[in-house]
Amino acid sequence: MSAPEAKLHRHSRMIASVDRAVALFDRVPYALLALLLRVGTAAVFWNSAMTKLADWDTAIALFTDEYKLPLLPPELAANLALTLEVTAPVLLVLGLLTRAAALALLCMTAVIEILVYPQAWPTHIQWAAMLMVLLCRGAGPVSLDHLLWPRLSGGAA
């Protein structure tokens, strides 16, 4: 085998190996991906809620002095944030009302990005990407949404 032929043979083997790896990744079920996205996203917002609950006075101070959301009093903003950060993660983990929970957290992420921490966009875009997948594709088959929706919708797809 000549040098160019050997190089072509190595190249072909490498392409075949990449194709096999891609085929392997293509077989990962969405159920697993969605579950990981739901739990991973839930953890981010749940941890934020637990931080607020650990020291409510500091949470109010942050909304008063640092976050300074327009149009909302700090106490109301803190309570709204806490309510969303406690409720939506539970819904995501259960896979219940997943799209609504993802949309609410996506809106919250947008508020944080635009009004509070615009310099933290690399983190916020990660949250948004995870939430967009859940919003657009749903909770997946390992979820209460998947179990309950056919009953609620009268069997419609």
Tab-separated table of N, CA and C in Angstrom:
chain	number	residue	atom	x	y	z
A	1	MET	N	0.857	-1.175	0.000
A	1	MET	CA	0.000	0.000	0.000
A	1	MET	C	0.904	1.238	0.000
A	2	SER	N	0.626	2.154	-0.888
A	2	SER	CA	1.422	3.373	-0.986
A	2	SER	C	1.070	4.324	0.157
A	3	ALA	N	1.907	5.309	0.358
A	3	ALA	CA	1.686	6.282	1.435
A	3	ALA	C	0.352	7.005	1.272
A	4	PRO	N	-0.014	7.495	0.081
A	4	PRO	CA	-1.321	8.154	-0.068
A	4	PRO	C	-2.482	7.198	0.211
A	5	GLU	N	-2.335	5.923	-0.217
A	5	GLU	CA	-3.397	4.951	0.046
A	5	GLU	C	-3.537	4.681	1.542
A	6	ALA	N	-2.399	4.578	2.245
A	6	ALA	CA	-2.417	4.337	3.695
A	6	ALA	C	-3.065	5.517	4.418
A	7	LYS	N	-2.753	6.714	3.968
A	7	LYS	CA	-3.345	7.917	4.572
A	7	LYS	C	-4.857	7.930	4.357
A	8	LEU	N	-5.300	7.587	3.146
A	8	LEU	CA	-6.723	7.527	2.839
A	8	LEU	C	-7.406	6.454	3.680
A	9	HIS	N	-6.748	5.315	3.868
A	9	HIS	CA	-7.304	4.227	4.673
A	9	HIS	C	-7.473	4.678	6.134
A	10	ARG	N	-6.466	5.338	6.697
A	10	ARG	CA	-6.553	5.856	8.075
A	10	ARG	C	-7.683	6.879	8.194
A	11	HIS	N	-7.782	7.744	7.195
A	11	HIS	CA	-8.838	8.759	7.167
A	11	HIS	C	-10.216	8.086	7.140
A	12	SER	N	-10.377	7.076	6.320
A	12	SER	CA	-11.653	6.356	6.221
A	12	SER	C	-12.002	5.670	7.541
A	13	ARG	N	-11.016	5.081	8.196
A	13	ARG	CA	-11.255	4.438	9.502
A	13	ARG	C	-11.662	5.468	10.544
A	14	MET	N	-11.025	6.631	10.505
A	14	MET	CA	-11.356	7.684	11.460
A	14	MET	C	-12.790	8.173	11.222
A	15	ILE	N	-13.174	8.374	9.974
A	15	ILE	CA	-14.535	8.804	9.641
A	15	ILE	C	-15.536	7.753	10.102
A	16	ALA	N	-15.232	6.490	9.887
A	16	ALA	CA	-16.129	5.407	10.316
A	16	ALA	C	-16.271	5.396	11.833
A	17	SER	N	-15.189	5.655	12.544
A	17	SER	CA	-15.248	5.702	14.017
A	17	SER	C	-16.114	6.870	14.488
A	18	VAL	N	-15.970	8.016	13.853
A	18	VAL	CA	-16.790	9.175	14.200
A	18	VAL	C	-18.258	8.875	13.909
A	19	ASP	N	-18.533	8.258	12.768
A	19	ASP	CA	-19.908	7.890	12.426
A	19	ASP	C	-20.509	6.947	13.467
A	20	ARG	N	-19.720	5.970	13.945
A	20	ARG	CA	-20.210	5.038	14.979
A	20	ARG	C	-20.501	5.784	16.280
A	21	ALA	N	-19.629	6.717	16.645
A	21	ALA	CA	-19.839	7.489	17.877
A	21	ALA	C	-21.095	8.346	17.764
A	22	VAL	N	-21.286	8.986	16.622
A	22	VAL	CA	-22.476	9.807	16.409
A	22	VAL	C	-23.725	8.938	16.486
A	23	ALA	N	-23.684	7.771	15.873
A	23	ALA	CA	-24.834	6.854	15.913
A	23	ALA	C	-25.134	6.431	17.346
A	24	LEU	N	-24.097	6.222	18.141
A	24	LEU	CA	-24.284	5.862	19.548
A	24	LEU	C	-24.968	6.997	20.308
A	25	PHE	N	-24.500	8.222	20.111
A	25	PHE	CA	-25.119	9.371	20.780
A	25	PHE	C	-26.546	9.609	20.305
A	26	ASP	N	-26.801	9.330	19.032
A	26	ASP	CA	-28.154	9.488	18.493
A	26	ASP	C	-29.147	8.548	19.166
A	27	ARG	N	-28.662	7.452	19.745
A	27	ARG	CA	-29.557	6.481	20.384
A	27	ARG	C	-29.889	6.846	21.834
A	28	VAL	N	-29.279	7.891	22.373
A	28	VAL	CA	-29.624	8.316	23.733
A	28	VAL	C	-31.066	8.813	23.700
A	29	PRO	N	-31.927	8.222	24.506
A	29	PRO	CA	-33.342	8.609	24.441
A	29	PRO	C	-33.587	10.005	25.005
A	30	TYR	N	-34.552	10.696	24.400
A	30	TYR	CA	-34.916	12.022	24.891
A	30	TYR	C	-35.385	11.950	26.342
A	31	ALA	N	-35.978	10.834	26.736
A	31	ALA	CA	-36.440	10.684	28.118
A	31	ALA	C	-35.302	10.957	29.102
A	32	LEU	N	-34.133	10.424	28.823
A	32	LEU	CA	-32.975	10.638	29.701
A	32	LEU	C	-32.500	12.084	29.636
A	33	LEU	N	-32.405	12.626	28.427
A	33	LEU	CA	-31.958	14.014	28.275
A	33	LEU	C	-32.901	14.975	28.986
A	34	ALA	N	-34.202	14.787	28.793
A	34	ALA	CA	-35.185	15.680	29.409
A	34	ALA	C	-35.137	15.578	30.928
A	35	LEU	N	-34.991	14.379	31.442
A	35	LEU	CA	-34.912	14.208	32.894
A	35	LEU	C	-33.701	14.945	33.459
A	36	LEU	N	-32.564	14.806	32.803
A	36	LEU	CA	-31.362	15.520	33.252
A	36	LEU	C	-31.534	17.034	33.163
A	37	LEU	N	-32.140	17.505	32.082
A	37	LEU	CA	-32.398	18.942	31.944
A	37	LEU	C	-33.339	19.435	33.032
A	38	ARG	N	-34.390	18.672	33.310
A	38	ARG	CA	-35.367	19.078	34.326
A	38	ARG	C	-34.718	19.147	35.702
A	39	VAL	N	-33.975	18.118	36.068
A	39	VAL	CA	-33.356	18.085	37.399
A	39	VAL	C	-32.247	19.128	37.513
A	40	GLY	N	-31.436	19.253	36.470
A	40	GLY	CA	-30.343	20.231	36.504
A	40	GLY	C	-30.843	21.663	36.609
A	41	THR	N	-31.853	21.985	35.842
A	41	THR	CA	-32.427	23.328	35.893
A	41	THR	C	-33.117	23.572	37.225
A	42	ALA	N	-33.848	22.575	37.693
A	42	ALA	CA	-34.541	22.706	38.979
A	42	ALA	C	-33.549	23.005	40.099
A	43	ALA	N	-32.402	22.346	40.075
A	43	ALA	CA	-31.411	22.535	41.143
A	43	ALA	C	-30.935	23.979	41.228
A	44	VAL	N	-30.738	24.616	40.079
A	44	VAL	CA	-30.268	26.010	40.061
A	44	VAL	C	-31.244	26.921	40.811
A	45	PHE	N	-32.504	26.823	40.455
A	45	PHE	CA	-33.499	27.732	41.030
A	45	PHE	C	-33.877	27.324	42.457
A	46	TRP	N	-33.902	26.035	42.743
A	46	TRP	CA	-34.179	25.559	44.103
A	46	TRP	C	-33.097	26.065	45.064
A	47	ASN	N	-31.841	25.980	44.658
A	47	ASN	CA	-30.749	26.464	45.514
A	47	ASN	C	-30.881	27.958	45.791
A	48	SER	N	-31.315	28.700	44.804
A	48	SER	CA	-31.536	30.129	45.013
A	48	SER	C	-32.643	30.359	46.041
A	49	ALA	N	-33.710	29.575	45.947
A	49	ALA	CA	-34.804	29.696	46.921
A	49	ALA	C	-34.313	29.366	48.333
A	50	MET	N	-33.520	28.326	48.457
A	50	MET	CA	-33.035	27.924	49.777
A	50	MET	C	-32.108	28.985	50.376
A	51	THR	N	-31.360	29.662	49.519
A	51	THR	CA	-30.510	30.761	49.995
A	51	THR	C	-31.365	31.891	50.533
A	52	LYS	N	-32.435	32.213	49.837
A	52	LYS	CA	-33.344	33.264	50.307
A	52	LYS	C	-33.977	32.867	51.640
A	53	LEU	N	-34.427	31.637	51.735
A	53	LEU	CA	-35.083	31.178	52.962
A	53	LEU	C	-34.118	31.098	54.150
A	54	ALA	N	-32.863	30.832	53.867
A	54	ALA	CA	-31.872	30.725	54.947
A	54	ALA	C	-31.676	32.057	55.669
A	55	ASP	N	-31.852	33.166	54.940
A	55	ASP	CA	-31.707	34.483	55.564
A	55	ASP	C	-32.602	35.469	54.813
A	56	TRP	N	-33.856	35.511	55.222
A	56	TRP	CA	-34.850	36.325	54.526
A	56	TRP	C	-34.513	37.804	54.586
A	57	ASP	N	-33.962	38.265	55.700
A	57	ASP	CA	-33.597	39.679	55.814
A	57	ASP	C	-32.544	40.065	54.769
A	58	THR	N	-31.579	39.193	54.562
A	58	THR	CA	-30.565	39.457	53.541
A	58	THR	C	-31.186	39.428	52.151
A	59	ALA	N	-32.129	38.522	51.930
A	59	ALA	CA	-32.808	38.458	50.631
A	59	ALA	C	-33.531	39.769	50.348
A	60	ILE	N	-34.244	40.284	51.340
A	60	ILE	CA	-34.950	41.565	51.169
A	60	ILE	C	-33.943	42.682	50.919
A	61	ALA	N	-32.844	42.663	51.642
A	61	ALA	CA	-31.810	43.682	51.447
A	61	ALA	C	-31.251	43.626	50.020
A	62	LEU	N	-31.050	42.431	49.482
A	62	LEU	CA	-30.559	42.312	48.104
A	62	LEU	C	-31.556	42.910	47.120
A	63	PHE	N	-32.835	42.619	47.315
A	63	PHE	CA	-33.843	43.177	46.410
A	63	PHE	C	-33.953	44.695	46.571
A	64	THR	N	-33.634	45.191	47.772
A	64	THR	CA	-33.701	46.631	48.029
A	64	THR	C	-32.491	47.365	47.462
A	65	ASP	N	-31.294	46.829	47.734
A	65	ASP	CA	-30.062	47.557	47.453
A	65	ASP	C	-29.357	47.161	46.154
A	66	GLU	N	-29.476	45.897	45.756
A	66	GLU	CA	-28.707	45.443	44.596
A	66	GLU	C	-29.578	45.170	43.372
A	67	TYR	N	-30.624	44.407	43.532
A	67	TYR	CA	-31.444	44.014	42.376
A	67	TYR	C	-32.266	45.184	41.855
A	68	LYS	N	-32.897	45.932	42.760
A	68	LYS	CA	-33.630	47.158	42.426
A	68	LYS	C	-34.514	47.014	41.180
A	69	LEU	N	-35.432	46.079	41.219
A	69	LEU	CA	-36.333	45.898	40.085
A	69	LEU	C	-37.288	47.082	39.982
A	70	PRO	N	-37.473	47.593	38.772
A	70	PRO	CA	-38.394	48.723	38.616
A	70	PRO	C	-39.839	48.265	38.790
A	71	LEU	N	-40.654	49.143	39.277
A	71	LEU	CA	-42.099	48.958	39.407
A	71	LEU	C	-42.545	48.015	40.521
A	72	LEU	N	-41.636	47.268	41.118
A	72	LEU	CA	-42.024	46.340	42.181
A	72	LEU	C	-41.336	46.700	43.487
A	73	PRO	N	-42.099	46.771	44.572
A	73	PRO	CA	-41.455	46.957	45.872
A	73	PRO	C	-40.558	45.746	46.167
A	74	PRO	N	-39.441	45.947	46.852
A	74	PRO	CA	-38.498	44.853	47.101
A	74	PRO	C	-39.135	43.635	47.782
A	75	GLU	N	-40.030	43.871	48.746
A	75	GLU	CA	-40.654	42.749	49.452
A	75	GLU	C	-41.506	41.912	48.506
A	76	LEU	N	-42.250	42.579	47.636
A	76	LEU	CA	-43.077	41.863	46.669
A	76	LEU	C	-42.202	41.106	45.668
A	77	ALA	N	-41.167	41.747	45.162
A	77	ALA	CA	-40.259	41.097	44.207
A	77	ALA	C	-39.605	39.872	44.833
A	78	ALA	N	-39.176	39.998	46.085
A	78	ALA	CA	-38.542	38.867	46.771
A	78	ALA	C	-39.528	37.723	46.953
A	79	ASN	N	-40.746	38.043	47.331
A	79	ASN	CA	-41.760	37.001	47.512
A	79	ASN	C	-42.128	36.334	46.191
A	80	LEU	N	-42.262	37.114	45.138
A	80	LEU	CA	-42.550	36.533	43.823
A	80	LEU	C	-41.416	35.621	43.366
A	81	ALA	N	-40.187	36.085	43.516
A	81	ALA	CA	-39.032	35.272	43.124
A	81	ALA	C	-38.990	33.974	43.926
A	82	LEU	N	-39.182	34.088	45.236
A	82	LEU	CA	-39.155	32.893	46.084
A	82	LEU	C	-40.264	31.920	45.694
A	83	THR	N	-41.447	32.435	45.462
A	83	THR	CA	-42.564	31.560	45.074
A	83	THR	C	-42.243	30.800	43.788
A	84	LEU	N	-41.716	31.500	42.814
A	84	LEU	CA	-41.368	30.853	41.553
A	84	LEU	C	-40.221	29.866	41.736
A	85	GLU	N	-39.227	30.235	42.554
A	85	GLU	CA	-38.058	29.385	42.749
A	85	GLU	C	-38.359	28.142	43.585
A	86	VAL	N	-39.442	28.157	44.329
A	86	VAL	CA	-39.842	26.964	45.086
A	86	VAL	C	-40.796	26.106	44.253
A	87	THR	N	-41.712	26.743	43.568
A	87	THR	CA	-42.758	26.017	42.845
A	87	THR	C	-42.256	25.389	41.546
A	88	ALA	N	-41.622	26.163	40.705
A	88	ALA	CA	-41.212	25.679	39.383
A	88	ALA	C	-40.237	24.497	39.460
A	89	PRO	N	-39.238	24.491	40.343
A	89	PRO	CA	-38.361	23.323	40.403
A	89	PRO	C	-39.093	22.027	40.779
A	90	VAL	N	-40.048	22.135	41.675
A	90	VAL	CA	-40.823	20.942	42.037
A	90	VAL	C	-41.587	20.436	40.814
A	91	LEU	N	-42.214	21.364	40.092
A	91	LEU	CA	-42.943	20.983	38.882
A	91	LEU	C	-42.012	20.362	37.847
A	92	LEU	N	-40.819	20.933	37.682
A	92	LEU	CA	-39.869	20.384	36.713
A	92	LEU	C	-39.435	18.977	37.087
A	93	VAL	N	-39.103	18.762	38.335
A	93	VAL	CA	-38.657	17.433	38.763
A	93	VAL	C	-39.766	16.406	38.557
A	94	LEU	N	-40.987	16.787	38.876
A	94	LEU	CA	-42.115	15.879	38.677
A	94	LEU	C	-42.488	15.737	37.205
A	95	GLY	N	-42.069	16.686	36.397
A	95	GLY	CA	-42.489	16.695	35.006
A	95	GLY	C	-43.967	17.031	34.889
A	96	LEU	N	-44.411	17.945	35.724
A	96	LEU	CA	-45.814	18.353	35.761
A	96	LEU	C	-45.905	19.824	35.359
A	97	LEU	N	-46.727	20.116	34.364
A	97	LEU	CA	-46.825	21.489	33.838
A	97	LEU	C	-45.436	22.002	33.457
A	98	THR	N	-44.661	21.135	32.854
A	98	THR	CA	-43.255	21.418	32.561
A	98	THR	C	-43.076	22.636	31.664
A	99	ARG	N	-43.872	22.712	30.621
A	99	ARG	CA	-43.709	23.837	29.689
A	99	ARG	C	-44.046	25.159	30.367
A	100	ALA	N	-45.078	25.171	31.198
A	100	ALA	CA	-45.443	26.396	31.915
A	100	ALA	C	-44.346	26.778	32.906
A	101	ALA	N	-43.824	25.805	33.629
A	101	ALA	CA	-42.741	26.078	34.587
A	101	ALA	C	-41.501	26.580	33.858
A	102	ALA	N	-41.178	25.955	32.726
A	102	ALA	CA	-40.010	26.383	31.950
A	102	ALA	C	-40.198	27.807	31.430
A	103	LEU	N	-41.399	28.121	30.955
A	103	LEU	CA	-41.665	29.473	30.466
A	103	LEU	C	-41.532	30.501	31.586
A	104	ALA	N	-42.070	30.191	32.752
A	104	ALA	CA	-41.979	31.119	33.883
A	104	ALA	C	-40.512	31.346	34.275
A	105	LEU	N	-39.727	30.273	34.339
A	105	LEU	CA	-38.315	30.421	34.699
A	105	LEU	C	-37.522	31.107	33.588
A	106	LEU	N	-37.933	30.906	32.352
A	106	LEU	CA	-37.278	31.599	31.244
A	106	LEU	C	-37.535	33.104	31.343
A	107	CYS	N	-38.755	33.476	31.698
A	107	CYS	CA	-39.069	34.900	31.899
A	107	CYS	C	-38.269	35.467	33.068
A	108	MET	N	-38.175	34.705	34.138
A	108	MET	CA	-37.397	35.152	35.292
A	108	MET	C	-35.920	35.322	34.902
A	109	THR	N	-35.402	34.384	34.132
A	109	THR	CA	-34.017	34.473	33.671
A	109	THR	C	-33.818	35.731	32.828
A	110	ALA	N	-34.779	36.033	31.979
A	110	ALA	CA	-34.684	37.244	31.150
A	110	ALA	C	-34.663	38.505	32.014
A	111	VAL	N	-35.503	38.542	33.038
A	111	VAL	CA	-35.522	39.694	33.954
A	111	VAL	C	-34.176	39.826	34.647
A	112	ILE	N	-33.649	38.715	35.137
A	112	ILE	CA	-32.348	38.748	35.814
A	112	ILE	C	-31.272	39.252	34.855
A	113	GLU	N	-31.288	38.730	33.635
A	113	GLU	CA	-30.270	39.122	32.652
A	113	GLU	C	-30.382	40.592	32.267
A	114	ILE	N	-31.589	41.029	31.988
A	114	ILE	CA	-31.777	42.391	31.468
A	114	ILE	C	-31.663	43.450	32.560
A	115	LEU	N	-32.259	43.185	33.726
A	115	LEU	CA	-32.377	44.231	34.739
A	115	LEU	C	-31.399	44.120	35.909
A	116	VAL	N	-30.854	42.947	36.145
A	116	VAL	CA	-30.062	42.767	37.362
A	116	VAL	C	-28.588	42.495	37.066
A	117	TYR	N	-28.313	41.422	36.348
A	117	TYR	CA	-26.925	41.009	36.104
A	117	TYR	C	-26.664	40.779	34.616
A	118	PRO	N	-26.636	41.830	33.802
A	118	PRO	CA	-26.397	41.627	32.369
A	118	PRO	C	-25.011	41.051	32.069
A	119	GLN	N	-24.055	41.276	32.947
A	119	GLN	CA	-22.713	40.750	32.729
A	119	GLN	C	-22.641	39.233	32.949
A	120	ALA	N	-23.679	38.640	33.495
A	120	ALA	CA	-23.693	37.195	33.757
A	120	ALA	C	-24.345	36.422	32.614
A	121	TRP	N	-24.334	36.982	31.415
A	121	TRP	CA	-25.006	36.335	30.290
A	121	TRP	C	-24.509	34.928	29.989
A	122	PRO	N	-23.218	34.587	30.204
A	122	PRO	CA	-22.833	33.191	29.917
A	122	PRO	C	-23.609	32.176	30.772
A	123	THR	N	-23.845	32.514	32.016
A	123	THR	CA	-24.635	31.637	32.880
A	123	THR	C	-26.096	31.650	32.465
A	124	HIS	N	-26.612	32.818	32.210
A	124	HIS	CA	-28.031	32.940	31.865
A	124	HIS	C	-28.361	32.259	30.542
A	125	ILE	N	-27.436	32.287	29.610
A	125	ILE	CA	-27.714	31.631	28.329
A	125	ILE	C	-27.737	30.115	28.505
A	126	GLN	N	-26.973	29.608	29.452
A	126	GLN	CA	-27.040	28.169	29.749
A	126	GLN	C	-28.407	27.815	30.324
A	127	TRP	N	-28.861	28.613	31.291
A	127	TRP	CA	-30.195	28.366	31.863
A	127	TRP	C	-31.249	28.454	30.763
A	128	ALA	N	-31.145	29.497	29.932
A	128	ALA	CA	-32.143	29.698	28.874
A	128	ALA	C	-32.138	28.538	27.883
A	129	ALA	N	-30.967	28.029	27.547
A	129	ALA	CA	-30.894	26.911	26.603
A	129	ALA	C	-31.585	25.677	27.172
A	130	MET	N	-31.334	25.378	28.437
A	130	MET	CA	-31.988	24.223	29.063
A	130	MET	C	-33.501	24.421	29.113
A	131	LEU	N	-33.902	25.612	29.499
A	131	LEU	CA	-35.335	25.899	29.600
A	131	LEU	C	-36.010	25.896	28.228
A	132	MET	N	-35.332	26.373	27.196
A	132	MET	CA	-35.908	26.377	25.851
A	132	MET	C	-36.161	24.957	25.344
A	133	VAL	N	-35.249	24.042	25.636
A	133	VAL	CA	-35.469	22.649	25.220
A	133	VAL	C	-36.724	22.114	25.894
A	134	LEU	N	-36.859	22.359	27.193
A	134	LEU	CA	-38.042	21.877	27.916
A	134	LEU	C	-39.309	22.567	27.431
A	135	LEU	N	-39.234	23.844	27.153
A	135	LEU	CA	-40.390	24.583	26.648
A	135	LEU	C	-40.816	24.054	25.272
A	136	CYS	N	-39.852	23.825	24.409
A	136	CYS	CA	-40.154	23.443	23.023
A	136	CYS	C	-40.416	21.949	22.839
A	137	ARG	N	-39.803	21.107	23.647
A	137	ARG	CA	-39.938	19.658	23.462
A	137	ARG	C	-40.694	18.970	24.594
A	138	GLY	N	-40.889	19.660	25.702
A	138	GLY	CA	-41.654	19.081	26.796
A	138	GLY	C	-40.814	18.244	27.738
A	139	ALA	N	-41.512	17.640	28.692
A	139	ALA	CA	-40.869	16.921	29.789
A	139	ALA	C	-40.316	15.571	29.388
A	140	GLY	N	-40.792	15.009	28.291
A	140	GLY	CA	-40.365	13.673	27.902
A	140	GLY	C	-41.253	12.619	28.525
A	141	PRO	N	-41.017	11.367	28.162
A	141	PRO	CA	-41.912	10.293	28.598
A	141	PRO	C	-41.815	9.915	30.077
A	142	VAL	N	-40.743	10.307	30.754
A	142	VAL	CA	-40.626	10.017	32.184
A	142	VAL	C	-41.104	11.246	32.947
A	143	SER	N	-42.431	11.447	32.925
A	143	SER	CA	-42.985	12.648	33.540
A	143	SER	C	-44.467	12.466	33.812
A	144	LEU	N	-44.961	13.276	34.725
A	144	LEU	CA	-46.402	13.285	34.975
A	144	LEU	C	-47.154	13.893	33.792
A	145	ASP	N	-46.539	14.840	33.106
A	145	ASP	CA	-47.171	15.400	31.905
A	145	ASP	C	-47.495	14.284	30.914
A	146	HIS	N	-46.533	13.427	30.681
A	146	HIS	CA	-46.703	12.336	29.719
A	146	HIS	C	-47.788	11.358	30.184
A	147	LEU	N	-47.841	11.151	31.482
A	147	LEU	CA	-48.833	10.231	32.033
A	147	LEU	C	-50.235	10.831	32.029
A	148	LEU	N	-50.337	12.108	32.388
A	148	LEU	CA	-51.651	12.728	32.584
A	148	LEU	C	-52.246	13.376	31.341
A	149	TRP	N	-51.411	13.906	30.440
A	149	TRP	CA	-51.947	14.690	29.325
A	149	TRP	C	-52.926	13.913	28.447
A	150	PRO	N	-52.656	12.639	28.107
A	150	PRO	CA	-53.644	11.931	27.281
A	150	PRO	C	-55.024	11.852	27.961
A	151	ARG	N	-55.035	11.719	29.271
A	151	ARG	CA	-56.309	11.674	30.000
A	151	ARG	C	-56.998	13.041	30.003
A	152	LEU	N	-56.212	14.083	30.215
A	152	LEU	CA	-56.763	15.430	30.288
A	152	LEU	C	-57.223	15.953	28.928
A	153	SER	N	-56.517	15.539	27.889
A	153	SER	CA	-56.831	16.043	26.559
A	153	SER	C	-57.837	15.165	25.827
A	154	GLY	N	-58.365	14.187	26.515
A	154	GLY	CA	-59.348	13.300	25.881
A	154	GLY	C	-58.717	12.362	24.869
A	155	GLY	N	-57.429	12.063	25.064
A	155	GLY	CA	-56.734	11.132	24.161
A	155	GLY	C	-56.138	11.788	22.941
A	156	ALA	N	-56.295	13.096	22.796
A	156	ALA	CA	-55.724	13.793	21.643
A	156	ALA	C	-54.212	13.826	21.766
A	157	ALA	N	-53.527	13.879	20.668
A	157	ALA	CA	-52.060	13.906	20.695
A	157	ALA	C	-51.559	15.214	21.249
